[in-house]
PDB file of C-alpha atoms and ligand atoms in Angstrom:
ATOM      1  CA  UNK A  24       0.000   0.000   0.000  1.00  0.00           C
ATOM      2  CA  UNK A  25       1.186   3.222  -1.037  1.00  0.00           C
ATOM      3  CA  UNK A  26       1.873   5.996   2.306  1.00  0.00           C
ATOM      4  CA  UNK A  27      -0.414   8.093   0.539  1.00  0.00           C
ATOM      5  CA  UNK A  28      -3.401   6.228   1.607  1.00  0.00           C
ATOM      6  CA  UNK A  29      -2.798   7.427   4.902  1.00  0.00           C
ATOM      7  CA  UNK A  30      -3.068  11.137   4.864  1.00  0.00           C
ATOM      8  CA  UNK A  31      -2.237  13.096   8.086  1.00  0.00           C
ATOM      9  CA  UNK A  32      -2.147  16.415   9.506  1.00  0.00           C
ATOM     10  CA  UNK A  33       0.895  18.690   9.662  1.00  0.00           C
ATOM     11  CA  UNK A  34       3.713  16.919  12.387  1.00  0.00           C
ATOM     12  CA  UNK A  35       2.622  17.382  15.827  1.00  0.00           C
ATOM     13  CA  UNK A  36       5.655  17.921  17.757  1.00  0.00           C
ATOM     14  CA  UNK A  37       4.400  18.774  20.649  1.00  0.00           C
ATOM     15  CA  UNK A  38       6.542  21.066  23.555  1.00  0.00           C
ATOM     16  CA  UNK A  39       8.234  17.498  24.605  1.00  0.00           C
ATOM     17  CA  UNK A  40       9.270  16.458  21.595  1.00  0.00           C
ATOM     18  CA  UNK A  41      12.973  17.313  22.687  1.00  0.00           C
ATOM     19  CA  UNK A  42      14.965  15.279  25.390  1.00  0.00           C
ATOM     20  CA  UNK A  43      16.020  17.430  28.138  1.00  0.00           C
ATOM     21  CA  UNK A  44      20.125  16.761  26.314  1.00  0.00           C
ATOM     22  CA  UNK A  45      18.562  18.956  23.284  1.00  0.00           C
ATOM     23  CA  UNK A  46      17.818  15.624  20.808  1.00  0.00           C
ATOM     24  CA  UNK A  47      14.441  14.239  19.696  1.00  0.00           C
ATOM     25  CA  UNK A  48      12.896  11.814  21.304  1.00  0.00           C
ATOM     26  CA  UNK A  49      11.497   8.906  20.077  1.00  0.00           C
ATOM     27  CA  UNK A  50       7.816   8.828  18.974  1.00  0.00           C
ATOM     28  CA  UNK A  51       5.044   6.976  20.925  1.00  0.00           C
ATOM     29  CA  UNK A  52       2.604   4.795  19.649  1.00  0.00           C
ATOM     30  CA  UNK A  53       0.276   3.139  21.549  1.00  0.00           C
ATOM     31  CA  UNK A  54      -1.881   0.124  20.807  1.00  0.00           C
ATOM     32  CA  UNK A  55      -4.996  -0.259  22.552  1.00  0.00           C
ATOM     33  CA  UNK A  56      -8.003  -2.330  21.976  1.00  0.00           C
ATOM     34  CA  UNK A  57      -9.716  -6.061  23.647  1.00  0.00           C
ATOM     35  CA  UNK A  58      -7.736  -9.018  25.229  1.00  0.00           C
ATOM     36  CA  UNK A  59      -7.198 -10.939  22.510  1.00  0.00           C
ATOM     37  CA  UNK A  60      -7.480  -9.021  19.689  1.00  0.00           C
ATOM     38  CA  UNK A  61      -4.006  -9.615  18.637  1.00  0.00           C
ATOM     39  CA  UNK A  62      -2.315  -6.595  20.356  1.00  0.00           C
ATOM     40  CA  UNK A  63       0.757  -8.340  20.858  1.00  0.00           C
ATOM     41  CA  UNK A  64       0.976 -10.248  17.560  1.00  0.00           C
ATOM     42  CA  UNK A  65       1.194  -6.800  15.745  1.00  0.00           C
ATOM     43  CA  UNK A  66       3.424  -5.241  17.875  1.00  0.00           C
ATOM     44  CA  UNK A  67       5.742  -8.496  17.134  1.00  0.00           C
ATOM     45  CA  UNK A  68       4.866  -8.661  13.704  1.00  0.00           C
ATOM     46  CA  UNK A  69       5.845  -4.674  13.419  1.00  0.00           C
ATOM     47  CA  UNK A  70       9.149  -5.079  15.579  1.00  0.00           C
ATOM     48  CA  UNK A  71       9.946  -7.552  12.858  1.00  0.00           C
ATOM     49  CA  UNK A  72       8.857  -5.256  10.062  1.00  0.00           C
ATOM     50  CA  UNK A  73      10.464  -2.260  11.313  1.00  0.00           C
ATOM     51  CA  UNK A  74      13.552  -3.481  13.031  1.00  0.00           C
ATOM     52  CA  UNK A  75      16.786  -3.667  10.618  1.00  0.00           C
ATOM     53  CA  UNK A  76      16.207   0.462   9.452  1.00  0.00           C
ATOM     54  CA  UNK A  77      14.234   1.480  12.819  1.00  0.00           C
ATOM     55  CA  UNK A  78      15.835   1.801  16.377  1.00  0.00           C
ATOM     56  CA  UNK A  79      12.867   0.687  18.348  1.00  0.00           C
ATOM     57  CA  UNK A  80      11.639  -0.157  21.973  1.00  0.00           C
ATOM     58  CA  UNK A  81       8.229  -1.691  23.370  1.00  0.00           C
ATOM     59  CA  UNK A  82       6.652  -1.246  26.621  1.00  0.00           C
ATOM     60  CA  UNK A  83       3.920  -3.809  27.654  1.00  0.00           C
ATOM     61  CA  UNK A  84       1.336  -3.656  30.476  1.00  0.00           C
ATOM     62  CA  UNK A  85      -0.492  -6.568  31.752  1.00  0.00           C
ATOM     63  CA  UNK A  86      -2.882  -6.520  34.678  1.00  0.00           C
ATOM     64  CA  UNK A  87      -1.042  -8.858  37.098  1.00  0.00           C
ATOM     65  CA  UNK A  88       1.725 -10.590  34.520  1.00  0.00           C
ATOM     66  CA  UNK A  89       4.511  -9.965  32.456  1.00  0.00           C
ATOM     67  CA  UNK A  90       2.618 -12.197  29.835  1.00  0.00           C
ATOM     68  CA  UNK A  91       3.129 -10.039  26.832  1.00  0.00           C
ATOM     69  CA  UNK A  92       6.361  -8.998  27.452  1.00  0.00           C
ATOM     70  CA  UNK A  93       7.451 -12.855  27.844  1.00  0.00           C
ATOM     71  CA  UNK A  94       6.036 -13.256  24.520  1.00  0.00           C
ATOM     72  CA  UNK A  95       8.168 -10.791  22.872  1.00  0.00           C
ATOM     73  CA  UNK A  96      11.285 -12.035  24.844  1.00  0.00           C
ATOM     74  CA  UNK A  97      10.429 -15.653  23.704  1.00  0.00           C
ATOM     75  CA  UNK A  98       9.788 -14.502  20.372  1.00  0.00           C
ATOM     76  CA  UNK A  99      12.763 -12.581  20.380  1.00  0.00           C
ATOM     77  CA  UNK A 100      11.197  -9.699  18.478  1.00  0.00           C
ATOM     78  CA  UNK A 101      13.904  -7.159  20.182  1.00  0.00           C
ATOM     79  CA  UNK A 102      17.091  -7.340  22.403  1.00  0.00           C
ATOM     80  CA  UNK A 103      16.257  -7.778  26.082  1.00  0.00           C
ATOM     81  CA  UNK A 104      17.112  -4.459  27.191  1.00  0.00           C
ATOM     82  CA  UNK A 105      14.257  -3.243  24.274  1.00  0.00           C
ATOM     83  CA  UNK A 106      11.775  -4.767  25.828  1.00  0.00           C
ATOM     84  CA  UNK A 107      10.047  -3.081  29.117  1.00  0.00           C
ATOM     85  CA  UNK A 108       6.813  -4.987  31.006  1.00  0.00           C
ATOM     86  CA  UNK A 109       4.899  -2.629  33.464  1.00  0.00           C
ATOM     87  CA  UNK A 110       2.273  -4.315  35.782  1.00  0.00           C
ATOM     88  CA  UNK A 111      -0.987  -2.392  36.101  1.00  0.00           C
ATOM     89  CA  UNK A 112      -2.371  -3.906  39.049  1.00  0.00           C
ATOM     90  CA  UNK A 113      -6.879  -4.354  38.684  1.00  0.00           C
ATOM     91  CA  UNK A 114      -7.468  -1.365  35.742  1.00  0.00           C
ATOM     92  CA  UNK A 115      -5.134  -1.815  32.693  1.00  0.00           C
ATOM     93  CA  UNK A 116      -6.937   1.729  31.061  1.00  0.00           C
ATOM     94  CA  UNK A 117      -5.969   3.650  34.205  1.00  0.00           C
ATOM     95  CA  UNK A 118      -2.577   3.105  32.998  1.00  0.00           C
ATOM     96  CA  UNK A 119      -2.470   4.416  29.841  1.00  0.00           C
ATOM     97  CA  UNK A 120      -5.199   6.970  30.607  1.00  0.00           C
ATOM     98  CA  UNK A 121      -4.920   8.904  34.221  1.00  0.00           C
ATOM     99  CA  UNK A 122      -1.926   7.718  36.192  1.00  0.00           C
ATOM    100  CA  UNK A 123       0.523   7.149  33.017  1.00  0.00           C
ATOM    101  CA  UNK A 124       3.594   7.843  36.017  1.00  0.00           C
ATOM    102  CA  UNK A 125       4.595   3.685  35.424  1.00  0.00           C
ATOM    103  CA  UNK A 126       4.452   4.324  31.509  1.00  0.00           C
ATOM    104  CA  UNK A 127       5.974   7.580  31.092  1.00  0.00           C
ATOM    105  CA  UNK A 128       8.844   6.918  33.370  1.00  0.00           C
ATOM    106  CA  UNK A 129       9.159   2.798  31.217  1.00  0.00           C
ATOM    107  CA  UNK A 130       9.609   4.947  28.328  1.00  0.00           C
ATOM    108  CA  UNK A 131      12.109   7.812  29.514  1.00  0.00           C
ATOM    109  CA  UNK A 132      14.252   4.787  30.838  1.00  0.00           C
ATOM    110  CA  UNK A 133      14.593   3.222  27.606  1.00  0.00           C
ATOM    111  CA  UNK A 134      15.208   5.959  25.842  1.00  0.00           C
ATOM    112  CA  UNK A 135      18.237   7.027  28.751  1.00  0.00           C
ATOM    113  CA  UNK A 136      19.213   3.254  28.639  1.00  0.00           C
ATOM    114  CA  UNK A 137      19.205   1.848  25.031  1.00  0.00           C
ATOM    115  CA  UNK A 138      18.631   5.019  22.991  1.00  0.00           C
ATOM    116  CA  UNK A 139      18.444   6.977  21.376  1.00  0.00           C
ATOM    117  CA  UNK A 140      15.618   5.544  19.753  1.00  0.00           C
ATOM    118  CA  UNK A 141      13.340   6.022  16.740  1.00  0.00           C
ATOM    119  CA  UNK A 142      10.242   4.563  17.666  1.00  0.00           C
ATOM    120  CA  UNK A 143       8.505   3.388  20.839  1.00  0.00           C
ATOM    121  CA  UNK A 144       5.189   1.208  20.814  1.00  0.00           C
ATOM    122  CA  UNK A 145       3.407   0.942  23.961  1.00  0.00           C
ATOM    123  CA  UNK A 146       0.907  -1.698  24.177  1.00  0.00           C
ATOM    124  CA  UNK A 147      -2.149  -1.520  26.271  1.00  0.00           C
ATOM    125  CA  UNK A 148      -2.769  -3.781  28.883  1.00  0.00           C
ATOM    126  CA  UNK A 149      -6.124  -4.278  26.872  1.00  0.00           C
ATOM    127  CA  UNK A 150     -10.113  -3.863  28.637  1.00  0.00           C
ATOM    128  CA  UNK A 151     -12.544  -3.057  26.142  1.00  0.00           C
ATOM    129  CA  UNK A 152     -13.729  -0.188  23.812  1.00  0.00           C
ATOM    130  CA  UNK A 153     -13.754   2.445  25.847  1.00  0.00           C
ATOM    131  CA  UNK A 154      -9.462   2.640  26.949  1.00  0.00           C
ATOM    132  CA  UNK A 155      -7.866   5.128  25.127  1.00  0.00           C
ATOM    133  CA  UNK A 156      -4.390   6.116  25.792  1.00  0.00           C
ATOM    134  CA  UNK A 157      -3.654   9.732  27.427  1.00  0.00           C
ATOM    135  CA  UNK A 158      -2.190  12.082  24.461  1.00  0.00           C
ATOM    136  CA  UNK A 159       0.369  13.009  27.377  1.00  0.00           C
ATOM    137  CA  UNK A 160       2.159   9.186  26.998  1.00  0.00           C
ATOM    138  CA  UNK A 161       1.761   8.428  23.331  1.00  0.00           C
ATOM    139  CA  UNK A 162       1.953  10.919  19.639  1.00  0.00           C
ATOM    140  CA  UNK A 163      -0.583   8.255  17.899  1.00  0.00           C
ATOM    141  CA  UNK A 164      -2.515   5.291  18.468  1.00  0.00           C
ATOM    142  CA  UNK A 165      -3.321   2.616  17.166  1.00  0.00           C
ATOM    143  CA  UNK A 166      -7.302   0.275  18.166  1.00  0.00           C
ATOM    144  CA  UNK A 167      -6.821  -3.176  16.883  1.00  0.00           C
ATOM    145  CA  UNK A 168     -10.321  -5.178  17.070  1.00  0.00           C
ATOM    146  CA  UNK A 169     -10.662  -8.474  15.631  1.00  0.00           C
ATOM    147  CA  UNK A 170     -13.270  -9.842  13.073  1.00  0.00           C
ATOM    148  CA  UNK A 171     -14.178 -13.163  15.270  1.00  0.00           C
ATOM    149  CA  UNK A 172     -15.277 -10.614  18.243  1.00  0.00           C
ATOM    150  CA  UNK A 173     -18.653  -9.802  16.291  1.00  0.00           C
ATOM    151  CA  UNK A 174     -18.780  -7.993  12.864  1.00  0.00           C
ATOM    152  CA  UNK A 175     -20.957  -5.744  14.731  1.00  0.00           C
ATOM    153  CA  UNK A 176     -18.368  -3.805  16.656  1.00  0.00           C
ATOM    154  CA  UNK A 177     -17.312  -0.949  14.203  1.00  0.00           C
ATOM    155  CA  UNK A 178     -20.918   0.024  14.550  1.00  0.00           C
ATOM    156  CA  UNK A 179     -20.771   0.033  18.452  1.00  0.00           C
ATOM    157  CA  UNK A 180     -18.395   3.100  18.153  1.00  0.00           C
ATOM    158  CA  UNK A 181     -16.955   3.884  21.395  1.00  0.00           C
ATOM    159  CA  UNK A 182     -13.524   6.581  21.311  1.00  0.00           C
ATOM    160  CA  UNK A 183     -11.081   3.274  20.471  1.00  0.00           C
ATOM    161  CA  UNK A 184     -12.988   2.823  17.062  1.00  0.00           C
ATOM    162  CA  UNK A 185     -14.021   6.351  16.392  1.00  0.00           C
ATOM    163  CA  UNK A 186     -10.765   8.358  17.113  1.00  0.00           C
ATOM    164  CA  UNK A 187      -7.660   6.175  17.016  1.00  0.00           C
ATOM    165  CA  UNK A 188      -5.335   7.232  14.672  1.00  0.00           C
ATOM    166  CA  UNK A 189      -5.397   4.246  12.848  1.00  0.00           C
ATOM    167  CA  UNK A 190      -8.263   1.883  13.322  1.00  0.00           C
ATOM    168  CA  UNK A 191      -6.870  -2.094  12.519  1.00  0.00           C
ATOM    169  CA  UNK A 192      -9.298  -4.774  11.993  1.00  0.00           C
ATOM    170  CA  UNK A 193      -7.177  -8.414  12.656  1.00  0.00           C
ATOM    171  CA  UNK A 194      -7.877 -11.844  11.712  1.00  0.00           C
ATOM    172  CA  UNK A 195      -9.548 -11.522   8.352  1.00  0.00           C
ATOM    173  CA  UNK A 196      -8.237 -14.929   7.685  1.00  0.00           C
ATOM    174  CA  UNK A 197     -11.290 -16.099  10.728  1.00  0.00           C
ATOM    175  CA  UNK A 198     -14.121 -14.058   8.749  1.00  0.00           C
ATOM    176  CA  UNK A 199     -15.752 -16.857   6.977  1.00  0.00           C
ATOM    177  CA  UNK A 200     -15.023 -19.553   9.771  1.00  0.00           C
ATOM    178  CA  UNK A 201     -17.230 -17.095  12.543  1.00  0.00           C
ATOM    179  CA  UNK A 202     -19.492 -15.239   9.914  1.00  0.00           C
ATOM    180  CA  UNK A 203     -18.286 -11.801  10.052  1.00  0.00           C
ATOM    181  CA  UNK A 204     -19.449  -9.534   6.757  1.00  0.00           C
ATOM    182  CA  UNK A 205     -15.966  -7.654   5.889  1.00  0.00           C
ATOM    183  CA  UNK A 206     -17.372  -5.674   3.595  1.00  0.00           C
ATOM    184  CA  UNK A 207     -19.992  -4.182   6.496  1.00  0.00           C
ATOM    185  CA  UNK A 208     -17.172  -3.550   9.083  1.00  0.00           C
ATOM    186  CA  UNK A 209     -16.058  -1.840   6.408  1.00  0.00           C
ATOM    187  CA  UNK A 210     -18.622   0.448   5.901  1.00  0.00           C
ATOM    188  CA  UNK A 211     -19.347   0.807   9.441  1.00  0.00           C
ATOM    189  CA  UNK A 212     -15.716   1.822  10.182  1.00  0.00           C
ATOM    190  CA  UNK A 213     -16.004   4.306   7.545  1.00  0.00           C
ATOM    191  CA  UNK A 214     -19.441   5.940   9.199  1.00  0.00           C
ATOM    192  CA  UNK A 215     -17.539   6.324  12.355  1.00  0.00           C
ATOM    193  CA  UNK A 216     -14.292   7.562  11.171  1.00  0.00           C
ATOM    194  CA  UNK A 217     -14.856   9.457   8.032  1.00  0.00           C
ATOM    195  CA  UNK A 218     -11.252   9.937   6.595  1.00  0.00           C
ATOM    196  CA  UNK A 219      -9.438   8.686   9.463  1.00  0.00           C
ATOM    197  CA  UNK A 220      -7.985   5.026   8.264  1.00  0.00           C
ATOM    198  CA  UNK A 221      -8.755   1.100   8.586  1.00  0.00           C
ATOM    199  CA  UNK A 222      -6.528  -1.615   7.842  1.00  0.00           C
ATOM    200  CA  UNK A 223      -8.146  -5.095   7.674  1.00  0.00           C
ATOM    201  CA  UNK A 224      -4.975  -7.529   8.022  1.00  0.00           C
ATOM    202  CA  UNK A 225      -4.562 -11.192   8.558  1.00  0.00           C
ATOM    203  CA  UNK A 226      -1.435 -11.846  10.657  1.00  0.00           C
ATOM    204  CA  UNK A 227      -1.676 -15.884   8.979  1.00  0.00           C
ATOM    205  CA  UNK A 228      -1.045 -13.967   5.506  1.00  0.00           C
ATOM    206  CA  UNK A 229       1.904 -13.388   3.965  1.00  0.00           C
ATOM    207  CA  UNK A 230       1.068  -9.558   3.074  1.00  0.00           C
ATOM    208  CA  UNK A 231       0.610  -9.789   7.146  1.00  0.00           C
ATOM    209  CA  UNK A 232       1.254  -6.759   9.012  1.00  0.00           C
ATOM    210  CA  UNK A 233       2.444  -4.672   5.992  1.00  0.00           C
ATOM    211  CA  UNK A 234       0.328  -1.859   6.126  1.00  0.00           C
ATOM    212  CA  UNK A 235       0.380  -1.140   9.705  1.00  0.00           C
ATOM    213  CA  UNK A 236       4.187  -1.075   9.110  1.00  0.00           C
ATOM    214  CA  UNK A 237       3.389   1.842   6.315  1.00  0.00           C
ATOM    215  CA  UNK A 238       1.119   3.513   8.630  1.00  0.00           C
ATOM    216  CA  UNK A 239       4.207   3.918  10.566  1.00  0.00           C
ATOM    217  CA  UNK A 240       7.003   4.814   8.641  1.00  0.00           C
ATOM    218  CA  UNK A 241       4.407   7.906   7.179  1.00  0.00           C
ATOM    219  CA  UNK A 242       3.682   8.629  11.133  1.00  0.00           C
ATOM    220  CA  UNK A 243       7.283   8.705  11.855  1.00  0.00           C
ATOM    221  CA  UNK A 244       8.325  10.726   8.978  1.00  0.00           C
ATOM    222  CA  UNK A 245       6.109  13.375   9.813  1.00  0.00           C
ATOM    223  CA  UNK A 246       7.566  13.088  13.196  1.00  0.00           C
ATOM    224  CA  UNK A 247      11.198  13.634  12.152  1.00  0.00           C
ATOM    225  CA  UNK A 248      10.892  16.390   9.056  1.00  0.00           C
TER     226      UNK A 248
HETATM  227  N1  GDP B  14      -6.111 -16.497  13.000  1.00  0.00           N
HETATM  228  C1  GDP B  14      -5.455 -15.430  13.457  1.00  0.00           C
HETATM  229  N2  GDP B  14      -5.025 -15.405  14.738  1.00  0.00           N
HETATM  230  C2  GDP B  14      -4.359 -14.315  15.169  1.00  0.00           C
HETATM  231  C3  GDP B  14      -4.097 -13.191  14.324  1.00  0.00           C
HETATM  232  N3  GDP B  14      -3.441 -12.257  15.055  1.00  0.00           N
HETATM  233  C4  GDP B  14      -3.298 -12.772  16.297  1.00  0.00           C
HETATM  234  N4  GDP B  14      -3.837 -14.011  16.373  1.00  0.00           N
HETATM  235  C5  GDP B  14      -3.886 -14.897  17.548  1.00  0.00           C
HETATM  236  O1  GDP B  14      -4.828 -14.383  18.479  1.00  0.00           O
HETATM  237  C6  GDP B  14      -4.425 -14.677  19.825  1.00  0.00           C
HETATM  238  C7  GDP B  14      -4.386 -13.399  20.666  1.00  0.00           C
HETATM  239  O2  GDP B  14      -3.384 -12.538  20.142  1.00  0.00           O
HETATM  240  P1  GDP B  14      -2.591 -11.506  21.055  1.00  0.00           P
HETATM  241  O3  GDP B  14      -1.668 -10.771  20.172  1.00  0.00           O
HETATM  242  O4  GDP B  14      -2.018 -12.193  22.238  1.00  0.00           O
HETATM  243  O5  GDP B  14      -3.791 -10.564  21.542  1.00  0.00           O
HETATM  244  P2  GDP B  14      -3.766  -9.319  22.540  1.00  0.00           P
HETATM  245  O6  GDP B  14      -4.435  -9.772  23.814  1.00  0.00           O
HETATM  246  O7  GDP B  14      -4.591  -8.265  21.862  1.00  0.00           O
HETATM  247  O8  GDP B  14      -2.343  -8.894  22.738  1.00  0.00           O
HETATM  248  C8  GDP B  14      -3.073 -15.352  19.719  1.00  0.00           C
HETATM  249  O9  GDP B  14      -3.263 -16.748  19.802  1.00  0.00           O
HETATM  250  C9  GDP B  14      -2.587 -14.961  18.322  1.00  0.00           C
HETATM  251  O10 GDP B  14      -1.707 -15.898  17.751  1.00  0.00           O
HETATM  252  C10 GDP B  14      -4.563 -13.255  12.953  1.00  0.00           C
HETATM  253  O11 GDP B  14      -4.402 -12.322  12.154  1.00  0.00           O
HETATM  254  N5  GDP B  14      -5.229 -14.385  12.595  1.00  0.00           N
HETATM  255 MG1   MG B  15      -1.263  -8.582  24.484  1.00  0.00          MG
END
């Protein structure tokens, strides 16, 4: 897909874009969006993607575990030290929402520790449609909802479908095993967002998480020119 399909606004660089040395900091992207939804599967899929050209980090939040982070470790998606888990305790959107102390500080560390970086994705301990990420910890974000958790969710709305950044709709490959109509999540998505964008990806398919990856090469070039 070409980086024109994803039109954005001027760079925001907001009054923290510097570090306090003078250089740029890294941009923030956070991925929100339900348990299960494949959260963690595109941030792996992306570190992949993004890692040989991009200096990048990930923070994780779980509610009680360092689940995701394991994952990535496992995985091997990153070095170690690229690869931050912070533990949310009961309310995984308070986190990224009203107290972001845990994430903001799990960013600035990485950045003083492994940077300087390019890029760090911050994934969402994950509730439901309603956790959005504060614009105080995160530039952009990303809502990832999946096509086997009912084709009628784009319609549902809710601030994670309607104003992300970038609204992802995972596991096409699952539509015609659960029933979901693509084509009217589609539509749906489009009533709720106007121009803001949807990606429909399948993580099983070999074009996999390629667009996202555009999505944020264009984000991060507005964020450096
Ligand atoms: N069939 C299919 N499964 C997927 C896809 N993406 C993720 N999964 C699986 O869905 C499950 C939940 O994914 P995960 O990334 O842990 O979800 P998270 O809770 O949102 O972080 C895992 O078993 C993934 O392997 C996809 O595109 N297609
Ligand atoms: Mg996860």
């Amino acid at each position: 897909m070409h980086l024109d399909h994803f039109p954005h606004g001027p760079a925001a660089v907001g009054a923290d874009a510097r570090r306090p040395d003078g250089s740029r900091r890294a941009l923030r992207i956070g991925l929100g969006g339900p348990v299960g939804s494949g959260k963690t599967a595109t941030v792996a899929a992306l570190c992949r993607a993004l890692r040989d050209r991009l200096s990048l980090a990930v923070v994780t939040n779980d509610i009680y575990t360092r689940e995701d982070a394991e994952f990535l470790l496992r995985e091997a998606v990153l070095p170690p030290e690229r690869i931050t888990a912070v533990e949310t305790g009961a309310c995984p959107h308070t986190a990224i929402r009203d107290d972001i102390s845990a994430n903001l500080e799990a960013v600035e560390d990485l950045e003083d520790e492994v940077g300087p970086l390019d890029l760090i994705l911050v994934e969402s301990g994950g509730d439901n449609l309603t956790a959005t990420f504060s614009k105080g910890l995160v530039d952009a974000q990303i809502f990832v909802i999946d096509v086997a958790g009912g084709d009628d969710i784009p319609r549902k709305g809710g601030p994670g479908v309607t104003t992300a950044d970038l609204l992802v709709v995972n596991k096409t490959d699952l539509a015609p095993h659960v029933g979901s109509d693509l084509a009217r999540m589609a539509a749906d998505a489009k009533a709720q967002r106007a121009e803001l964008p949807v990606v429909f990806q399948s993580l099983r398919s070999e074009h996999g998480v390629a667009d996202v990856a555009a999505w944020v090469r264009a984000r991060l070039a507005a964020w450096t020119a």
